Coordinates of C-alpha atoms and ligand atoms in Angstrom, one line a residue:
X1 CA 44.3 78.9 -20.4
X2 CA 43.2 75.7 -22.2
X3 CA 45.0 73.0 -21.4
X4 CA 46.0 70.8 -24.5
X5 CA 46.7 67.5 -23.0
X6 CA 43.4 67.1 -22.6
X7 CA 41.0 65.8 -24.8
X8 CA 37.1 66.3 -24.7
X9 CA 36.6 62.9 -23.4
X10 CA 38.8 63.5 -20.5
X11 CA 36.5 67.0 -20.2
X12 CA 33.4 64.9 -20.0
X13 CA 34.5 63.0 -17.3
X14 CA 35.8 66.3 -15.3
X15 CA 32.3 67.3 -15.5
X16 CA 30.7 64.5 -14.8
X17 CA 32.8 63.7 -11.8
X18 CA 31.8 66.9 -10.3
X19 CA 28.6 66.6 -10.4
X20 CA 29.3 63.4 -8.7
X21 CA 31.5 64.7 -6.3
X22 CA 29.1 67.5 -5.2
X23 CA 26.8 65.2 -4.2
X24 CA 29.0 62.1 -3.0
X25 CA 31.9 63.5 -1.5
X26 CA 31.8 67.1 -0.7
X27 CA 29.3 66.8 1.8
X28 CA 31.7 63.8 3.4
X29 CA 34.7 65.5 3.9
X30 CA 34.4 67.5 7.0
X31 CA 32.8 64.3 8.9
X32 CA 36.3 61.6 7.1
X33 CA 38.5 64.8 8.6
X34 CA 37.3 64.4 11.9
X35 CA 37.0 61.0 12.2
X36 CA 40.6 60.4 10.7
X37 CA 39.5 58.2 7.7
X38 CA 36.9 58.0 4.6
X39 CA 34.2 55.1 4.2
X40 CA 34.1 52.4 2.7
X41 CA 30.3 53.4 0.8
X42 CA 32.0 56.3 -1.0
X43 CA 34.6 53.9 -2.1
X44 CA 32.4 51.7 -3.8
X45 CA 30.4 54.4 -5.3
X46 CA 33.6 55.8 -6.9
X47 CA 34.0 52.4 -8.1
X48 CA 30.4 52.2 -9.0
X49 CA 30.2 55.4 -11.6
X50 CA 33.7 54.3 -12.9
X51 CA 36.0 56.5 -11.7
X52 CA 38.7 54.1 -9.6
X53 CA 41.0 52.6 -11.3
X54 CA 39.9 54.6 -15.0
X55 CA 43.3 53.2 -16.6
X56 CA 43.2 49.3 -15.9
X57 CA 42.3 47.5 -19.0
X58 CA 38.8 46.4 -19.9
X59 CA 39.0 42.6 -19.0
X60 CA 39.4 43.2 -15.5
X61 CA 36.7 45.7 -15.3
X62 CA 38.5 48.9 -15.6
X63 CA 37.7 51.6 -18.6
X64 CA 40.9 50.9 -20.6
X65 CA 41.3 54.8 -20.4
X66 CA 45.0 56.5 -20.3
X67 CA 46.3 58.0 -16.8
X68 CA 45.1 61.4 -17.7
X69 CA 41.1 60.1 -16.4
X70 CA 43.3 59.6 -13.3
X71 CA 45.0 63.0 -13.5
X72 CA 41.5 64.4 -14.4
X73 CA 39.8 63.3 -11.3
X74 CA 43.3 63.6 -8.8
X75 CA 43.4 67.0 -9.9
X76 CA 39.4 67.7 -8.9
X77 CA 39.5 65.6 -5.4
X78 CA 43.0 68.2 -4.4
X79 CA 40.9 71.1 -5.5
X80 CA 37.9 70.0 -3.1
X81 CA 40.5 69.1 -0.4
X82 CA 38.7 65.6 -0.6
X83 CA 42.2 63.9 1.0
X84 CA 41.0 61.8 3.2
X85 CA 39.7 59.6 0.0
X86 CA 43.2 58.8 -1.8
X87 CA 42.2 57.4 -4.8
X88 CA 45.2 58.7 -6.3
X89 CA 47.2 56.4 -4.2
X90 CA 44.9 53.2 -5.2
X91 CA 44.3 53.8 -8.5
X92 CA 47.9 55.5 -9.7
X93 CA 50.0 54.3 -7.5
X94 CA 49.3 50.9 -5.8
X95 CA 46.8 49.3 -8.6
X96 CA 49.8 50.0 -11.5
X97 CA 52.2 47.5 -9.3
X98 CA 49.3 44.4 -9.9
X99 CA 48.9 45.8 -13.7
X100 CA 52.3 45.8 -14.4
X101 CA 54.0 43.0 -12.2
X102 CA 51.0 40.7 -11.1
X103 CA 50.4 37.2 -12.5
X104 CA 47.4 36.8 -14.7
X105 CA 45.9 34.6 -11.1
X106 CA 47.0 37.5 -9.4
X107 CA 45.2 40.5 -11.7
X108 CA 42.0 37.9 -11.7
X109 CA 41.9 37.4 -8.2
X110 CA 42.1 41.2 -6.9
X111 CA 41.9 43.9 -9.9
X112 CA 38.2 43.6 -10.1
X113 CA 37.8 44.0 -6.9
X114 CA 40.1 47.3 -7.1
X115 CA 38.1 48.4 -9.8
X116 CA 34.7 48.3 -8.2
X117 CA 35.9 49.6 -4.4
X118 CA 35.4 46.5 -2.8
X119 CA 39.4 45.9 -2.5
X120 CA 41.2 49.3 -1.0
X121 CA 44.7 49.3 -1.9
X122 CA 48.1 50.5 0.3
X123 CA 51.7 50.1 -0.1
X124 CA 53.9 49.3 3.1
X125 CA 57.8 50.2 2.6
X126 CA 58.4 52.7 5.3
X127 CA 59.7 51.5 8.9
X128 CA 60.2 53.0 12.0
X129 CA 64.2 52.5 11.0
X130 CA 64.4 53.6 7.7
X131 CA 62.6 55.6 4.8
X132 CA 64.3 57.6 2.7
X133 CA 67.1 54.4 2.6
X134 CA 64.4 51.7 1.2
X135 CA 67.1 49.4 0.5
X136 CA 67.8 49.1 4.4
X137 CA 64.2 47.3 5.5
X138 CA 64.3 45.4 8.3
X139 CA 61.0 43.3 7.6
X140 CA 61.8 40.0 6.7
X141 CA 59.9 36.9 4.9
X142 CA 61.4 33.8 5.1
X143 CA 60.9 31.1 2.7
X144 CA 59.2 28.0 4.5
X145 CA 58.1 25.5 1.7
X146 CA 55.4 27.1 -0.3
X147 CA 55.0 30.1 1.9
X148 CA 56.8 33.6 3.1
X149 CA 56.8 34.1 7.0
X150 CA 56.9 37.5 7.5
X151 CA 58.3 39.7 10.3
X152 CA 58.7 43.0 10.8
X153 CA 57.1 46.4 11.0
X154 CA 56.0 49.1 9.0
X155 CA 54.9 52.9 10.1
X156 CA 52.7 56.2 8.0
X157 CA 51.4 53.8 5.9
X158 CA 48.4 55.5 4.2
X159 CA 44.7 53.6 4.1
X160 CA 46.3 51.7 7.1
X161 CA 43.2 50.7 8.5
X162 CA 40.9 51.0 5.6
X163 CA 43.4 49.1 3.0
X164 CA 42.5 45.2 2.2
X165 CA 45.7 44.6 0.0
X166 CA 49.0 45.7 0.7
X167 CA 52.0 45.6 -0.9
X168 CA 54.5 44.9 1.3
X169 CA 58.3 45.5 1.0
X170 CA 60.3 42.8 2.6
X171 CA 63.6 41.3 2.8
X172 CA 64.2 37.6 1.2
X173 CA 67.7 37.8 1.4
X174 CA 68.9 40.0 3.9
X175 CA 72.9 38.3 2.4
X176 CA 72.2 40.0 -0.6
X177 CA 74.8 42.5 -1.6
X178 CA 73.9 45.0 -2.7
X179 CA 71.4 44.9 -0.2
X180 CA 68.5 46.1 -2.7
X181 CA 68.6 43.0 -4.3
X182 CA 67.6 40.8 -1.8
X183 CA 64.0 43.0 -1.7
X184 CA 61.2 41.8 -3.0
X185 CA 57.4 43.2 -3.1
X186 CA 54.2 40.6 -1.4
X187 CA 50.6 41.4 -1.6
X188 CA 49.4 40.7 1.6
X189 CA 46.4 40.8 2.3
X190 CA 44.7 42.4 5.5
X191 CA 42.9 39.2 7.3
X192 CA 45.9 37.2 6.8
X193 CA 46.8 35.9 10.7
X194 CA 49.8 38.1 11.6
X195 CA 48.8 41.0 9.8
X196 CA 48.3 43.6 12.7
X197 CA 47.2 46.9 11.9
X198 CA 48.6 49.3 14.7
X199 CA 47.9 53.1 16.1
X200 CA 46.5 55.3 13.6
X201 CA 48.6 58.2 13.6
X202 CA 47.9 61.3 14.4
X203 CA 49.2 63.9 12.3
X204 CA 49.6 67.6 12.1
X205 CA 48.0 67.8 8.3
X206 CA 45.9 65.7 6.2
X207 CA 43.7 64.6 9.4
X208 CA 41.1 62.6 6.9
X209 CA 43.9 60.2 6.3
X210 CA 44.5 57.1 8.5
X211 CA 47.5 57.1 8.1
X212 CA 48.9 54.0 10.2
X213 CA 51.5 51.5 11.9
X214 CA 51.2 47.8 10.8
X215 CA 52.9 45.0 12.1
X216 CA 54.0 41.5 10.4
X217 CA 53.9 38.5 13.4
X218 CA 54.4 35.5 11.6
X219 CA 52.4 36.1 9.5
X220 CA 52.2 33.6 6.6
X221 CA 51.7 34.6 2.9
X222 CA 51.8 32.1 0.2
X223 CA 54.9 32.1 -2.4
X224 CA 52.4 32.7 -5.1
X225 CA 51.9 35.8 -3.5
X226 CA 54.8 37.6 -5.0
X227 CA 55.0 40.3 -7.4
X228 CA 57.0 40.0 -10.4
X229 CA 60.0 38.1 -9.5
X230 CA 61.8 37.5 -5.7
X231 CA 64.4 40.0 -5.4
X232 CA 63.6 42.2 -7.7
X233 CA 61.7 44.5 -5.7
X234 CA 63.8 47.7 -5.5
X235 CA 63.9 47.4 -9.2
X236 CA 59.8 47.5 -9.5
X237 CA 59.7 50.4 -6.8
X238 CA 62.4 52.4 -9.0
X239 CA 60.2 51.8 -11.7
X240 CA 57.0 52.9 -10.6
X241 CA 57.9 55.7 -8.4
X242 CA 58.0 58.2 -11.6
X243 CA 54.1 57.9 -11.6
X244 CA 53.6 58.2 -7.9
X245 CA 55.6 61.4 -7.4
X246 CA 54.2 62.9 -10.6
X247 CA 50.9 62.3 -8.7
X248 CA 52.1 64.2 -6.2
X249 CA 53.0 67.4 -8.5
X250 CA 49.7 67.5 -10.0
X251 CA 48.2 66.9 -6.7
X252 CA 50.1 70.1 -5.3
X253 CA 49.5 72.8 -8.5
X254 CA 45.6 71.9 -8.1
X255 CA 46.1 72.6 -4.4
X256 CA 47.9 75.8 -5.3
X257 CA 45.0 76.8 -7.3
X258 CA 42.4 76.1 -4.7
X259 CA 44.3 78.2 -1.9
X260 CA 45.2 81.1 -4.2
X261 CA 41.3 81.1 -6.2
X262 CA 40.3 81.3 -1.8
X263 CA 42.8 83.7 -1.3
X264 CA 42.3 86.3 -4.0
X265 CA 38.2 85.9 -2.7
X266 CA 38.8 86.9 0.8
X267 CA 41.5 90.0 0.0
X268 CA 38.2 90.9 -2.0
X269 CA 35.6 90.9 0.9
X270 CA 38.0 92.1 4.0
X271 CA 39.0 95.7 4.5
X272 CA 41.5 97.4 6.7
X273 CA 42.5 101.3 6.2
X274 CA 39.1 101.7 4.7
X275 CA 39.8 99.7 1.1
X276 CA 39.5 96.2 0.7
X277 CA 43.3 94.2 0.9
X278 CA 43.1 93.4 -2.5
X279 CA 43.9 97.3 -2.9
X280 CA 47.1 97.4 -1.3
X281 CA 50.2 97.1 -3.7
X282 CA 51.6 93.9 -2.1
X283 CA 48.7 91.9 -1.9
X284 CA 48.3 92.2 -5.6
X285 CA 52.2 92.1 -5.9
X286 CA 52.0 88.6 -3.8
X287 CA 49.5 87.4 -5.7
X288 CA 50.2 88.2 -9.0
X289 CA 53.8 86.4 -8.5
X290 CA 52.0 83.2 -6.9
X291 CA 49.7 83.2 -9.4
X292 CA 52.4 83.2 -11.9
X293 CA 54.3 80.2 -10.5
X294 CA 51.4 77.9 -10.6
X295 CA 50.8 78.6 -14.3
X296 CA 54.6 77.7 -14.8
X297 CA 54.1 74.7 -12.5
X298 CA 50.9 73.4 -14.2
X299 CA 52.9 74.3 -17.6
X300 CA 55.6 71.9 -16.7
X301 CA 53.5 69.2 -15.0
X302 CA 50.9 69.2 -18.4
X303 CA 54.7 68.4 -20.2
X304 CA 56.1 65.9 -17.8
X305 CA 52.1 64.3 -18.3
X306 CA 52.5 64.3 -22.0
X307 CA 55.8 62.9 -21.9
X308 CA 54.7 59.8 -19.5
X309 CA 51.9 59.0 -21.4
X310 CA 53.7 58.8 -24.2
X311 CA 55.9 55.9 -22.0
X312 CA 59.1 58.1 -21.9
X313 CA 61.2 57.8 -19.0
X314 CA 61.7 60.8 -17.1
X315 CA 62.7 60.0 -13.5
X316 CA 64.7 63.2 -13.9
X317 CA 62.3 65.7 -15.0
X318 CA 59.6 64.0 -13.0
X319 CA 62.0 64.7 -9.4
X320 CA 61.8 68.4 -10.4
X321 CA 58.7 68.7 -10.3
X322 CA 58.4 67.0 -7.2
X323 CA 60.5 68.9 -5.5
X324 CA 59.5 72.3 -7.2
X325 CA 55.6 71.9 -6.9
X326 CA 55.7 71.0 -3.4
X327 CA 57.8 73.4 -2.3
X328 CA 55.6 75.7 -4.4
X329 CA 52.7 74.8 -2.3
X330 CA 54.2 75.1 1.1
X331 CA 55.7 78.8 0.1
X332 CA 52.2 79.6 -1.7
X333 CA 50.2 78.3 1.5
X334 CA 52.1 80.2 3.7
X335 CA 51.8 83.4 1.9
X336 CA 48.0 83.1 1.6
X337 CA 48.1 82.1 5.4
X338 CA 49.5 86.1 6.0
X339 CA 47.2 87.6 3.5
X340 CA 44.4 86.3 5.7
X341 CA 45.8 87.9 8.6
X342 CA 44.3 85.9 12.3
X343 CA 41.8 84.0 10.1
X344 CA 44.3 82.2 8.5
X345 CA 45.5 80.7 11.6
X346 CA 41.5 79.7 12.4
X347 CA 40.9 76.1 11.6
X348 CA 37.7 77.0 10.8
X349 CA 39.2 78.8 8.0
X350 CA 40.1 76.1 4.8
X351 CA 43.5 78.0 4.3
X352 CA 45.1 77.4 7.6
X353 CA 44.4 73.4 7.1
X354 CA 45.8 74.3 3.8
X355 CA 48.9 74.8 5.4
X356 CA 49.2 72.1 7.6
X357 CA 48.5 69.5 4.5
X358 CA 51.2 71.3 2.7
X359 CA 53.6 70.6 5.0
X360 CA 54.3 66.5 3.9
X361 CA 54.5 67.5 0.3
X362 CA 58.0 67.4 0.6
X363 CA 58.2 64.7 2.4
X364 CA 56.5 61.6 1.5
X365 CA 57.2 59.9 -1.9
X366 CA 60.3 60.4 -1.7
X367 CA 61.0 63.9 0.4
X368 CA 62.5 66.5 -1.5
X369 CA 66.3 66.1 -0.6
X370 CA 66.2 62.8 -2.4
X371 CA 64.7 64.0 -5.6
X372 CA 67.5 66.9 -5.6
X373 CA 69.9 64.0 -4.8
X374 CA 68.5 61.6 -8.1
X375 CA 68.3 65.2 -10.0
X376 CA 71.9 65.5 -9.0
X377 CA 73.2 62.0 -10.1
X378 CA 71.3 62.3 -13.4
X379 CA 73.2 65.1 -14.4
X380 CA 76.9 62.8 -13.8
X381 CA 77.3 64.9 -10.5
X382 CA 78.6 61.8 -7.6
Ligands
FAD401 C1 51.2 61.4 5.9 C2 52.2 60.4 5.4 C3 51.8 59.3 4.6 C4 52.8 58.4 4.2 N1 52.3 57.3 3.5 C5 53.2 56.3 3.3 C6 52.7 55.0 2.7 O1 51.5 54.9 2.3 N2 53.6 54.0 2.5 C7 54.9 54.2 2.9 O2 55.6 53.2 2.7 N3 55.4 55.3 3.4 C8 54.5 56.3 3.6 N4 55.0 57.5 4.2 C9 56.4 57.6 4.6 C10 57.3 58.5 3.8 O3 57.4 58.1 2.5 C11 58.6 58.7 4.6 O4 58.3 59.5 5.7 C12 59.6 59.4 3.7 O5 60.1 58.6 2.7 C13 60.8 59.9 4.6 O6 61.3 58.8 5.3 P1 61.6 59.0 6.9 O7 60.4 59.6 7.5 O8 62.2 57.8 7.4 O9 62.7 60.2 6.9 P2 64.3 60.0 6.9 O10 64.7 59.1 5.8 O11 64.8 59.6 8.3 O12 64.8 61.4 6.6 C14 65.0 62.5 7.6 C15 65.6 63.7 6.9 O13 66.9 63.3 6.3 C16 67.0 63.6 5.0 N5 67.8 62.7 4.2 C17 67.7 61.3 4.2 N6 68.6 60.8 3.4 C18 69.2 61.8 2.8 C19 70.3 61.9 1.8 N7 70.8 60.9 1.2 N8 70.7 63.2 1.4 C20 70.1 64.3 2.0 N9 69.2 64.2 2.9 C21 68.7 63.0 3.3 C22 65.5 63.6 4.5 O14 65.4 64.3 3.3 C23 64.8 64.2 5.7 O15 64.9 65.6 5.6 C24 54.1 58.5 4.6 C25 54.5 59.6 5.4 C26 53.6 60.5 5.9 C27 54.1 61.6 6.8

């Protein structure tokens, strides 16, 4: 069906990402999924040809484009299973913190760079102690004249050992009560003396991703270095999460498509009893109700996108879709797992890895109980 929040300029640059991606990253991904990590050449030639970064304004070399380029080329990198490359997480959902917080110094000094792939971008809030309760992080910075010492640790945080600049939750008034107040959000960047990137993880899904531990040793990061304002950090991460875990819903309904589009392939080519699988009443049954569900899912993500360009607010809506679309994919990869009978459970076979990325859908950005539990206050329920 046609989609009608897009327009033909955002078709354009579908196309003309994949023809880019067919010959810049597709032929990568097997090679980042075994190593654990993507390279820094493909980064730059993303940057290069304009597609990191599409929605940061003109004077700081980005295309001045609306979020849908981002959602344009998201949804394509999902469908190629390119995630060991997460531009979706530098472009939509670290990058917006400098756009939207930074100084004018501080967009000068690193946007450009974010822009062309020389600066790759992650965001450090989790710790071994505490994720789903951000406003309970341990890491402290400490106000010494004109700088932060920082202490602490941080674990799973994505482009760990690719990333340049972080942004990094920490405490700078661990008195604060409520304790969210006393957070506040540094960019720090990676050769900065003290910052120690740790293990890379490894993981049962999403194996291109170097995902990582980092460490904070007195490690010294100059007061200029903080977004916004001190202590208002919890209120900027409130902010911006709407974007990042709407990322993750269109990221999941173009995964959906790819593992369904395989799936109704193979039933195709493999027979049992003599007729190909696609024959048998419940493969088509299972099917036809999965294929269903996505069109409802990429119905109500193509609103939700609407509504956020637009600038609505819609941390509600936005939590249901989280929480829907991922458990969507984790349902729809498991059914598509049976329907390839033993092959699904080959790694050699896209589907099964299909089902192992699934699996932190509903966890990361906020996992899925928490989004039930904002859905829940919205609607006066406490
Ligand atoms: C591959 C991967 C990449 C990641 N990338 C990043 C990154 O780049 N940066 C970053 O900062 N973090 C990252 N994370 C961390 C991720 O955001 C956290 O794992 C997530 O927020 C959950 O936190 P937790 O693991 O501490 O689980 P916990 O908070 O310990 O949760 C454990 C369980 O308790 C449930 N629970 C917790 N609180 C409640 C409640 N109030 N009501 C009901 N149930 C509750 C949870 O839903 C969950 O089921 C990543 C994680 C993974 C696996």
């Amino acid at each position: 069906m046609r989609r009608d929040i897009f327009n033909e300029e955002h078709e354009a640059l579908r196309e003309q990402f994949r023809r880019f991606a067919q010959r810049e990253i597709e032929p990568k991904i097997e090679e980042w999924n075994s190593r654990g990590m993507s390279d820094r050449e493909t980064w730059r030639r993303m940057g290069a040809a304009g597609f990191l970064g599409a929605a940061a304004p003109t004077e700081y070399g980005g295309s001045g484009g609306d979020f849908l380029y981002d959602v344009v080329i998201m949804e394509e990198m999902a469908y190629l299973r390119a995630h060991a490359l997460m531009m979706s997480l530098h472009s939509d959902i670290v990058l917006p913190y400098l756009l939207t917080y930074g100084s004018e110094e501080q967009k000068r000094k690193y946007v450009p760079g974010c822009v062309s792939g020389e600066i790759l971008l992650g965001i450090a809030m989790t710790e071994p102690g505490t994720g789903s309760d951000l406003a309970n992080v341990q890491t402290r910075a400490q106000r010494q004249g004109d700088h932060y010492v920082v202490n602490g640790s941080k674990t799973f945080i994505s482009n760990g050992q690719i990333g340049d600049l972080f942004v990094v939750v920490a405490k700078t008034d661990p008195d604060a009560r409520p304790a969210h107040r006393g957070i506040s959000l540094l960019l720090v960047e990676a050769d900065t003396p003290g910052f120690i990137r740790g293990r890379k993880l490894d993981k049962l899904g999403l194996r291109g991703q170097d995902t990582s531990e980092l460490a904070f040793e007195d490690c010294v990061v100059p007061l200029s270095n903080v977004l916004g304002q001190e202590g208002q950090g919890f209120r900027m991460l409130m902010a911006k999460l709407q974007q990042e875990r709407l990322t993750i819903a269109v990221g999941s309904v173009a995964s959906c498509r790819r593992a369904l589009d395989d799936t109704v392939a193979y039933v195709k080519q493999r027979y049992a009893f003599g007729q190909p699988v696609a024959a048998f009443q419940n493969t088509q049954f299972k099917l036809a109700e999965l294929a269903t569900e996505v069109e409802i899912g990429e119905a109500f993500i193509d609103k939700l996108l609407a509504a956020h360009v637009r600038g609505d607010e819609i941390v509600k809506e936005v939590s249901m879709a989280k929480w829907w679309t991922t458990d969507l994919q984790k349902r729809l990869t498991s059914e598509c797992v049976q329907l390839h009978g033993g092959y699904g459970f080959m790694k050699e076979y896209p589907i099964a890895m299909d089902y192992a990325d699934a699996a932190v859908q509903s966890i990361y950005a906020g996992t899925n109980e928490i989004m039930k539990v904002i859905i829940a206050r919205r609607m006066g329920l406490e």
